[in-house]
C-alpha cells in the first residue's frame, strides 16, 4: 500500500509538470526558424534607381524578406543595423569601385535565426569639400551642441520638407531639462563620432526603445531623460542628389532619437553653425536641429 501511494504521488507530479510544459508551449508557440531569405539590392543615384555598381553616389538600399521572420539584422562594413521592416540603406564611401559582403540575419520566434550573405559592387566618387571638413572637425576635432538659446533649434515638419520646423519650432530653451541640451557631439578627423550624453537622452516614444535602455519618463509622444551612457560610432559624408549628408553608424543620433536611417541632411552651414534634418523611423515627420560649436 505504501508503494502504491508513492507511485500515485509520482504520477501526479509528472502529470503536473507535463501540464505546465504544455501551458508554456501554448504561451510561447512553436520555434520556427526563418527560411527562403531573399535580398533585393537597389542603387540610388541623384534620387533615382540605377544598376550596379551605381553612378558614384555610393548609396545602396537593401530590402530583405523571409518566411516566418519577425526582424532583420544587416551587417555591413562591420556595422550592425536592426530593422524590423527588412529595409535599410547604407552609404559606401571608399573611393572607387569596390566589392562588399553584406550579411542579412532573419530572426524568427524564440530567438531562432537564419542568415544569408550577398556581395555588392559599389562605385563611390564623392570627396567631401575642404570647407565642409574644416567646418565639421577642423582637421582634428570639434565639439557641437544643440543651439538651445535660439529659434529655430528643434522642430518638425513633413518628410522631405525644406522649411525648417514647418509644423513645430521650439522656443529658446523650451526643452530644458529633458536630456538634450547637455549633450555634446564630437566629430573627429578620423571618422569617429562621440556622443557625450550627460547620462541621459531624449527621443520619440517606441522608436527610442531601439537603444535597449530603460527608465526615463513619458510626456505625450516623447521619452524624457532616458538613462544612456556616452558612446562612439562612425560617421561618413556623402552628397546624394547634391545634398550634403552626415550618416552615423549603428544607433548614433543627434538631439532627439528618431530611429530611421540615422542620416542627417545638411540644410545650411557656416563655420560655427549647421542646420540638419532627418526623417524618423515611422516615416511620419522630418526632424530639424540647429547645432553650434562648443565655446
mmCIF file of C-alpha atoms in Angstrom:
data_model
loop_
_atom_site.group_PDB
_atom_site.id
_atom_site.type_symbol
_atom_site.label_atom_id
_atom_site.label_comp_id
_atom_site.label_asym_id
_atom_site.label_seq_id
_atom_site.Cartn_x
_atom_site.Cartn_y
_atom_site.Cartn_z
ATOM 1 C CA UNK A 1 0.000 0.000 0.000
ATOM 2 C CA UNK A 2 2.834 2.382 0.812
ATOM 3 C CA UNK A 3 4.451 1.713 -2.571
ATOM 4 C CA UNK A 4 1.109 2.316 -4.291
ATOM 5 C CA UNK A 5 0.745 5.704 -2.566
ATOM 6 C CA UNK A 6 4.286 6.688 -3.596
ATOM 7 C CA UNK A 7 3.579 5.654 -7.186
ATOM 8 C CA UNK A 8 0.358 7.658 -7.213
ATOM 9 C CA UNK A 9 2.180 10.739 -5.870
ATOM 10 C CA UNK A 10 4.869 10.329 -8.516
ATOM 11 C CA UNK A 11 2.298 10.126 -11.319
ATOM 12 C CA UNK A 12 0.529 13.249 -10.043
ATOM 13 C CA UNK A 13 3.812 15.194 -10.011
ATOM 14 C CA UNK A 14 4.690 14.049 -13.537
ATOM 15 C CA UNK A 15 1.214 14.991 -14.715
ATOM 16 C CA UNK A 16 1.576 18.458 -13.183
ATOM 17 C CA UNK A 17 4.964 19.036 -14.873
ATOM 18 C CA UNK A 18 3.643 17.808 -18.219
ATOM 19 C CA UNK A 19 0.642 20.115 -17.971
ATOM 20 C CA UNK A 20 2.945 23.042 -17.113
ATOM 21 C CA UNK A 21 5.097 22.335 -20.180
ATOM 22 C CA UNK A 22 2.011 22.222 -22.355
ATOM 23 C CA UNK A 23 0.911 25.595 -20.985
ATOM 24 C CA UNK A 24 4.374 27.042 -21.714
ATOM 25 C CA UNK A 25 4.259 25.732 -25.288
ATOM 26 C CA UNK A 26 0.804 27.228 -25.735
ATOM 27 C CA UNK A 27 2.022 30.568 -24.420
ATOM 28 C CA UNK A 28 5.237 30.862 -26.434
ATOM 29 C CA UNK A 29 4.278 28.896 -29.551
ATOM 30 C CA UNK A 30 6.434 26.748 -31.784
ATOM 31 C CA UNK A 31 10.005 27.821 -32.532
ATOM 32 C CA UNK A 32 10.275 28.225 -36.306
ATOM 33 C CA UNK A 33 13.470 29.426 -37.961
ATOM 34 C CA UNK A 34 13.015 31.794 -40.928
ATOM 35 C CA UNK A 35 13.511 30.331 -44.386
ATOM 36 C CA UNK A 36 13.672 31.436 -48.032
ATOM 37 C CA UNK A 37 15.616 34.617 -47.339
ATOM 38 C CA UNK A 38 15.589 36.994 -50.297
ATOM 39 C CA UNK A 39 17.655 40.190 -50.571
ATOM 40 C CA UNK A 40 16.958 42.887 -53.141
ATOM 41 C CA UNK A 41 19.696 45.468 -53.843
ATOM 42 C CA UNK A 42 18.877 48.926 -55.208
ATOM 43 C CA UNK A 43 21.463 51.546 -56.180
ATOM 44 C CA UNK A 44 20.372 55.154 -55.619
ATOM 45 C CA UNK A 45 21.942 57.995 -57.610
ATOM 46 C CA UNK A 46 20.519 61.515 -57.891
ATOM 47 C CA UNK A 47 17.317 60.305 -56.286
ATOM 48 C CA UNK A 48 16.694 57.648 -58.941
ATOM 49 C CA UNK A 49 17.411 53.925 -59.164
ATOM 50 C CA UNK A 50 20.402 52.746 -61.201
ATOM 51 C CA UNK A 51 22.103 49.422 -61.870
ATOM 52 C CA UNK A 52 25.273 48.044 -60.307
ATOM 53 C CA UNK A 53 27.723 49.468 -59.416
ATOM 54 C CA UNK A 54 25.803 52.776 -59.455
ATOM 55 C CA UNK A 55 26.858 56.131 -60.819
ATOM 56 C CA UNK A 56 29.087 57.132 -57.929
ATOM 57 C CA UNK A 57 26.868 58.166 -55.015
ATOM 58 C CA UNK A 58 27.752 55.052 -53.003
ATOM 59 C CA UNK A 59 24.181 54.908 -51.679
ATOM 60 C CA UNK A 60 22.615 51.432 -51.728
ATOM 61 C CA UNK A 61 19.264 50.262 -50.382
ATOM 62 C CA UNK A 62 18.764 46.692 -49.193
ATOM 63 C CA UNK A 63 15.371 45.032 -48.839
ATOM 64 C CA UNK A 64 15.135 41.614 -47.157
ATOM 65 C CA UNK A 65 12.238 39.215 -46.820
ATOM 66 C CA UNK A 66 11.888 35.698 -45.420
ATOM 67 C CA UNK A 67 9.200 33.276 -44.379
ATOM 68 C CA UNK A 68 8.420 33.337 -40.632
ATOM 69 C CA UNK A 69 10.723 36.338 -39.951
ATOM 70 C CA UNK A 70 9.874 38.999 -37.376
ATOM 71 C CA UNK A 71 13.001 41.213 -37.620
ATOM 72 C CA UNK A 72 16.250 41.555 -39.531
ATOM 73 C CA UNK A 73 19.868 42.422 -38.809
ATOM 74 C CA UNK A 74 22.076 43.781 -41.579
ATOM 75 C CA UNK A 75 25.833 43.557 -41.107
ATOM 76 C CA UNK A 76 27.522 45.999 -43.492
ATOM 77 C CA UNK A 77 31.153 47.122 -43.263
ATOM 78 C CA UNK A 78 31.295 45.975 -39.643
ATOM 79 C CA UNK A 79 28.151 47.903 -38.736
ATOM 80 C CA UNK A 80 25.087 46.071 -37.430
ATOM 81 C CA UNK A 81 21.740 47.604 -38.288
ATOM 82 C CA UNK A 82 18.485 46.275 -36.811
ATOM 83 C CA UNK A 83 15.375 46.843 -38.908
ATOM 84 C CA UNK A 84 12.031 45.197 -38.220
ATOM 85 C CA UNK A 85 10.819 46.256 -41.680
ATOM 86 C CA UNK A 86 13.631 44.465 -43.504
ATOM 87 C CA UNK A 87 14.705 47.616 -45.358
ATOM 88 C CA UNK A 88 17.878 49.616 -44.771
ATOM 89 C CA UNK A 89 20.147 51.947 -46.738
ATOM 90 C CA UNK A 90 23.907 52.332 -46.472
ATOM 91 C CA UNK A 91 26.454 54.802 -47.793
ATOM 92 C CA UNK A 92 29.658 53.224 -49.079
ATOM 93 C CA UNK A 93 32.372 55.868 -49.066
ATOM 94 C CA UNK A 94 35.582 54.054 -50.053
ATOM 95 C CA UNK A 95 36.512 55.732 -53.316
ATOM 96 C CA UNK A 96 36.406 53.711 -56.499
ATOM 97 C CA UNK A 97 34.603 50.518 -57.466
ATOM 98 C CA UNK A 98 34.715 48.034 -54.583
ATOM 99 C CA UNK A 99 33.016 44.755 -53.665
ATOM 100 C CA UNK A 100 31.495 44.335 -50.201
ATOM 101 C CA UNK A 101 29.921 41.359 -48.381
ATOM 102 C CA UNK A 102 26.555 42.117 -46.790
ATOM 103 C CA UNK A 103 25.055 39.645 -44.318
ATOM 104 C CA UNK A 104 21.338 39.550 -43.562
ATOM 105 C CA UNK A 105 20.176 37.741 -40.427
ATOM 106 C CA UNK A 106 16.450 36.978 -40.248
ATOM 107 C CA UNK A 107 15.036 36.351 -36.773
ATOM 108 C CA UNK A 108 12.021 34.178 -36.025
ATOM 109 C CA UNK A 109 10.217 33.101 -32.881
ATOM 110 C CA UNK A 110 12.034 32.007 -29.753
ATOM 111 C CA UNK A 111 15.315 33.591 -30.843
ATOM 112 C CA UNK A 112 15.698 31.360 -33.906
ATOM 113 C CA UNK A 113 17.548 32.828 -36.877
ATOM 114 C CA UNK A 114 18.811 32.176 -40.391
ATOM 115 C CA UNK A 115 21.338 34.171 -42.404
ATOM 116 C CA UNK A 116 22.403 34.908 -45.939
ATOM 117 C CA UNK A 117 25.412 36.784 -47.328
ATOM 118 C CA UNK A 118 25.442 38.610 -50.654
ATOM 119 C CA UNK A 119 28.194 40.585 -52.380
ATOM 120 C CA UNK A 120 27.585 44.011 -53.878
ATOM 121 C CA UNK A 121 29.696 46.069 -56.257
ATOM 122 C CA UNK A 122 29.553 49.775 -55.422
ATOM 123 C CA UNK A 123 31.055 52.815 -57.119
ATOM 124 C CA UNK A 124 31.785 55.797 -54.838
ATOM 125 C CA UNK A 125 33.195 59.011 -56.288
ATOM 126 C CA UNK A 126 32.257 61.633 -53.688
ATOM 127 C CA UNK A 127 35.019 63.502 -51.874
ATOM 128 C CA UNK A 128 33.839 65.964 -49.192
ATOM 129 C CA UNK A 129 34.847 69.566 -49.970
ATOM 130 C CA UNK A 130 37.578 71.086 -47.855
ATOM 131 C CA UNK A 131 35.286 73.722 -46.348
ATOM 132 C CA UNK A 132 32.858 71.037 -45.101
ATOM 133 C CA UNK A 133 35.683 69.165 -43.375
ATOM 134 C CA UNK A 134 37.036 72.397 -41.912
ATOM 135 C CA UNK A 135 33.598 73.248 -40.521
ATOM 136 C CA UNK A 136 32.903 69.789 -39.123
ATOM 137 C CA UNK A 137 36.188 68.903 -37.423
ATOM 138 C CA UNK A 138 38.816 71.493 -38.430
ATOM 139 C CA UNK A 139 41.390 68.836 -39.249
ATOM 140 C CA UNK A 140 41.370 67.385 -35.730
ATOM 141 C CA UNK A 141 38.073 67.515 -33.851
ATOM 142 C CA UNK A 142 35.220 69.848 -32.990
ATOM 143 C CA UNK A 143 32.509 69.611 -30.372
ATOM 144 C CA UNK A 144 28.941 70.602 -31.243
ATOM 145 C CA UNK A 145 25.729 71.129 -29.255
ATOM 146 C CA UNK A 146 22.083 71.960 -29.883
ATOM 147 C CA UNK A 147 21.765 75.743 -30.093
ATOM 148 C CA UNK A 148 19.108 75.843 -27.373
ATOM 149 C CA UNK A 149 19.203 79.619 -26.969
ATOM 150 C CA UNK A 150 17.919 80.296 -30.483
ATOM 151 C CA UNK A 151 14.850 79.743 -32.613
ATOM 152 C CA UNK A 152 14.763 77.551 -34.598
ATOM 153 C CA UNK A 153 16.839 74.907 -32.830
ATOM 154 C CA UNK A 154 14.478 71.907 -32.689
ATOM 155 C CA UNK A 155 11.337 71.215 -34.673
ATOM 156 C CA UNK A 156 9.462 69.060 -37.128
ATOM 157 C CA UNK A 157 7.693 69.174 -40.465
ATOM 158 C CA UNK A 158 6.619 66.925 -43.330
ATOM 159 C CA UNK A 159 9.012 64.197 -44.501
ATOM 160 C CA UNK A 160 11.172 65.624 -47.268
ATOM 161 C CA UNK A 161 10.149 69.191 -46.430
ATOM 162 C CA UNK A 162 12.508 72.128 -46.933
ATOM 163 C CA UNK A 163 11.152 74.626 -44.389
ATOM 164 C CA UNK A 164 12.917 74.444 -41.018
ATOM 165 C CA UNK A 165 10.445 73.417 -38.308
ATOM 166 C CA UNK A 166 7.489 73.954 -40.648
ATOM 167 C CA UNK A 167 4.920 72.373 -38.324
ATOM 168 C CA UNK A 168 6.570 72.992 -34.969
ATOM 169 C CA UNK A 169 9.582 75.004 -33.843
ATOM 170 C CA UNK A 170 10.603 75.035 -30.179
ATOM 171 C CA UNK A 171 11.072 78.361 -28.420
ATOM 172 C CA UNK A 172 14.520 79.128 -26.954
ATOM 173 C CA UNK A 173 15.340 76.713 -24.109
ATOM 174 C CA UNK A 174 11.844 75.194 -24.417
ATOM 175 C CA UNK A 175 13.194 71.651 -23.892
ATOM 176 C CA UNK A 176 15.394 72.422 -20.926
ATOM 177 C CA UNK A 177 15.847 69.509 -18.529
ATOM 178 C CA UNK A 178 14.661 66.689 -20.796
ATOM 179 C CA UNK A 179 18.073 65.227 -21.647
ATOM 180 C CA UNK A 180 19.021 67.052 -24.868
ATOM 181 C CA UNK A 181 20.685 70.390 -24.152
ATOM 182 C CA UNK A 182 23.551 68.947 -22.131
ATOM 183 C CA UNK A 183 24.546 66.530 -24.932
ATOM 184 C CA UNK A 184 27.745 67.132 -26.900
ATOM 185 C CA UNK A 185 28.619 65.722 -30.322
ATOM 186 C CA UNK A 186 32.293 65.295 -31.168
ATOM 187 C CA UNK A 187 33.326 64.861 -34.808
ATOM 188 C CA UNK A 188 36.888 63.665 -35.284
ATOM 189 C CA UNK A 189 39.007 63.835 -38.418
ATOM 190 C CA UNK A 190 39.493 60.035 -38.303
ATOM 191 C CA UNK A 191 35.771 59.464 -38.951
ATOM 192 C CA UNK A 192 34.703 58.735 -35.380
ATOM 193 C CA UNK A 193 31.686 60.359 -33.751
ATOM 194 C CA UNK A 194 31.365 60.522 -29.959
ATOM 195 C CA UNK A 195 28.086 61.383 -28.282
ATOM 196 C CA UNK A 196 28.540 62.714 -24.748
ATOM 197 C CA UNK A 197 25.073 62.196 -23.324
ATOM 198 C CA UNK A 198 25.405 63.739 -19.881
ATOM 199 C CA UNK A 199 23.895 60.494 -18.584
ATOM 200 C CA UNK A 200 20.510 60.663 -20.302
ATOM 201 C CA UNK A 201 18.867 61.254 -23.690
ATOM 202 C CA UNK A 202 15.621 62.454 -25.266
ATOM 203 C CA UNK A 203 13.601 60.773 -28.012
ATOM 204 C CA UNK A 204 10.435 59.521 -29.671
ATOM 205 C CA UNK A 205 8.274 57.005 -27.849
ATOM 206 C CA UNK A 206 8.699 53.408 -29.063
ATOM 207 C CA UNK A 207 11.468 54.363 -31.512
ATOM 208 C CA UNK A 208 13.847 55.136 -28.663
ATOM 209 C CA UNK A 209 13.330 51.539 -27.470
ATOM 210 C CA UNK A 210 15.902 50.616 -30.132
ATOM 211 C CA UNK A 211 18.583 51.874 -27.741
ATOM 212 C CA UNK A 212 17.797 48.993 -25.394
ATOM 213 C CA UNK A 213 17.738 51.253 -22.342
ATOM 214 C CA UNK A 214 15.089 51.502 -19.631
ATOM 215 C CA UNK A 215 13.831 54.259 -17.392
ATOM 216 C CA UNK A 216 13.050 57.879 -18.118
ATOM 217 C CA UNK A 217 9.551 59.323 -18.185
ATOM 218 C CA UNK A 218 6.889 59.673 -20.866
ATOM 219 C CA UNK A 219 5.379 63.015 -21.845
ATOM 220 C CA UNK A 220 2.921 62.533 -24.690
ATOM 221 C CA UNK A 221 4.936 61.086 -27.606
ATOM 222 C CA UNK A 222 8.300 61.973 -26.020
ATOM 223 C CA UNK A 223 10.545 59.981 -23.704
ATOM 224 C CA UNK A 224 12.436 62.286 -21.337
ATOM 225 C CA UNK A 225 15.736 61.685 -19.525
ATOM 226 C CA UNK A 226 16.232 58.090 -20.632
ATOM 227 C CA UNK A 227 19.433 56.916 -18.880
ATOM 228 C CA UNK A 228 22.107 56.281 -21.537
ATOM 229 C CA UNK A 229 25.895 56.321 -21.413
ATOM 230 C CA UNK A 230 28.363 58.030 -23.745
ATOM 231 C CA UNK A 231 29.174 56.053 -26.878
ATOM 232 C CA UNK A 232 31.292 56.237 -30.023
ATOM 233 C CA UNK A 233 30.233 55.407 -33.594
ATOM 234 C CA UNK A 234 31.492 56.199 -37.098
ATOM 235 C CA UNK A 235 30.280 58.919 -39.453
ATOM 236 C CA UNK A 236 30.506 59.249 -43.215
ATOM 237 C CA UNK A 237 29.923 62.206 -45.532
ATOM 238 C CA UNK A 238 28.073 61.870 -48.826
ATOM 239 C CA UNK A 239 26.010 64.070 -51.104
ATOM 240 C CA UNK A 240 23.124 62.110 -52.659
ATOM 241 C CA UNK A 241 21.260 64.339 -55.132
ATOM 242 C CA UNK A 242 23.863 67.026 -54.258
ATOM 243 C CA UNK A 243 22.592 67.242 -50.656
ATOM 244 C CA UNK A 244 25.480 67.060 -48.181
ATOM 245 C CA UNK A 245 24.625 64.334 -45.674
ATOM 246 C CA UNK A 246 26.112 63.041 -42.420
ATOM 247 C CA UNK A 247 25.454 59.327 -41.857
ATOM 248 C CA UNK A 248 26.002 57.862 -38.389
ATOM 249 C CA UNK A 249 26.727 54.179 -37.892
ATOM 250 C CA UNK A 250 24.863 51.874 -35.529
ATOM 251 C CA UNK A 251 22.295 53.701 -33.407
ATOM 252 C CA UNK A 252 24.157 57.020 -33.413
ATOM 253 C CA UNK A 253 21.928 60.087 -33.316
ATOM 254 C CA UNK A 254 21.847 63.825 -32.764
ATOM 255 C CA UNK A 255 19.495 65.771 -30.496
ATOM 256 C CA UNK A 256 16.371 63.616 -30.327
ATOM 257 C CA UNK A 257 16.268 59.899 -31.060
ATOM 258 C CA UNK A 258 14.056 59.272 -34.096
ATOM 259 C CA UNK A 259 15.311 55.930 -35.409
ATOM 260 C CA UNK A 260 15.176 55.746 -39.186
ATOM 261 C CA UNK A 261 18.323 55.621 -41.305
ATOM 262 C CA UNK A 262 20.435 57.815 -38.983
ATOM 263 C CA UNK A 263 21.254 60.120 -41.908
ATOM 264 C CA UNK A 264 21.241 63.888 -41.333
ATOM 265 C CA UNK A 265 20.919 66.175 -44.338
ATOM 266 C CA UNK A 266 22.814 69.455 -44.034
ATOM 267 C CA UNK A 267 20.277 72.152 -44.875
ATOM 268 C CA UNK A 268 22.646 75.052 -44.245
ATOM 269 C CA UNK A 269 26.043 75.631 -42.650
ATOM 270 C CA UNK A 270 28.722 78.155 -41.851
ATOM 271 C CA UNK A 271 31.923 77.958 -39.816
ATOM 272 C CA UNK A 272 30.170 77.716 -36.425
ATOM 273 C CA UNK A 273 26.624 76.544 -37.129
ATOM 274 C CA UNK A 274 24.741 73.928 -39.134
ATOM 275 C CA UNK A 275 21.077 73.058 -39.619
ATOM 276 C CA UNK A 276 20.305 69.360 -40.019
ATOM 277 C CA UNK A 277 17.203 67.308 -40.752
ATOM 278 C CA UNK A 278 16.335 63.606 -40.659
ATOM 279 C CA UNK A 279 13.203 61.524 -41.273
ATOM 280 C CA UNK A 280 12.071 59.328 -38.384
ATOM 281 C CA UNK A 281 11.712 55.575 -38.399
ATOM 282 C CA UNK A 282 7.925 55.823 -38.764
ATOM 283 C CA UNK A 283 8.324 57.991 -41.886
ATOM 284 C CA UNK A 284 5.986 60.390 -40.073
ATOM 285 C CA UNK A 285 7.997 63.595 -39.642
ATOM 286 C CA UNK A 286 11.149 65.377 -40.769
ATOM 287 C CA UNK A 287 13.004 66.468 -37.618
ATOM 288 C CA UNK A 288 15.115 69.636 -37.604
ATOM 289 C CA UNK A 289 18.101 70.576 -35.445
ATOM 290 C CA UNK A 290 20.327 73.632 -35.278
ATOM 291 C CA UNK A 291 23.813 72.931 -33.913
ATOM 292 C CA UNK A 292 26.575 75.288 -32.935
ATOM 293 C CA UNK A 293 30.195 74.730 -31.998
ATOM 294 C CA UNK A 294 31.072 74.494 -28.332
ATOM 295 C CA UNK A 295 32.508 77.762 -26.969
#
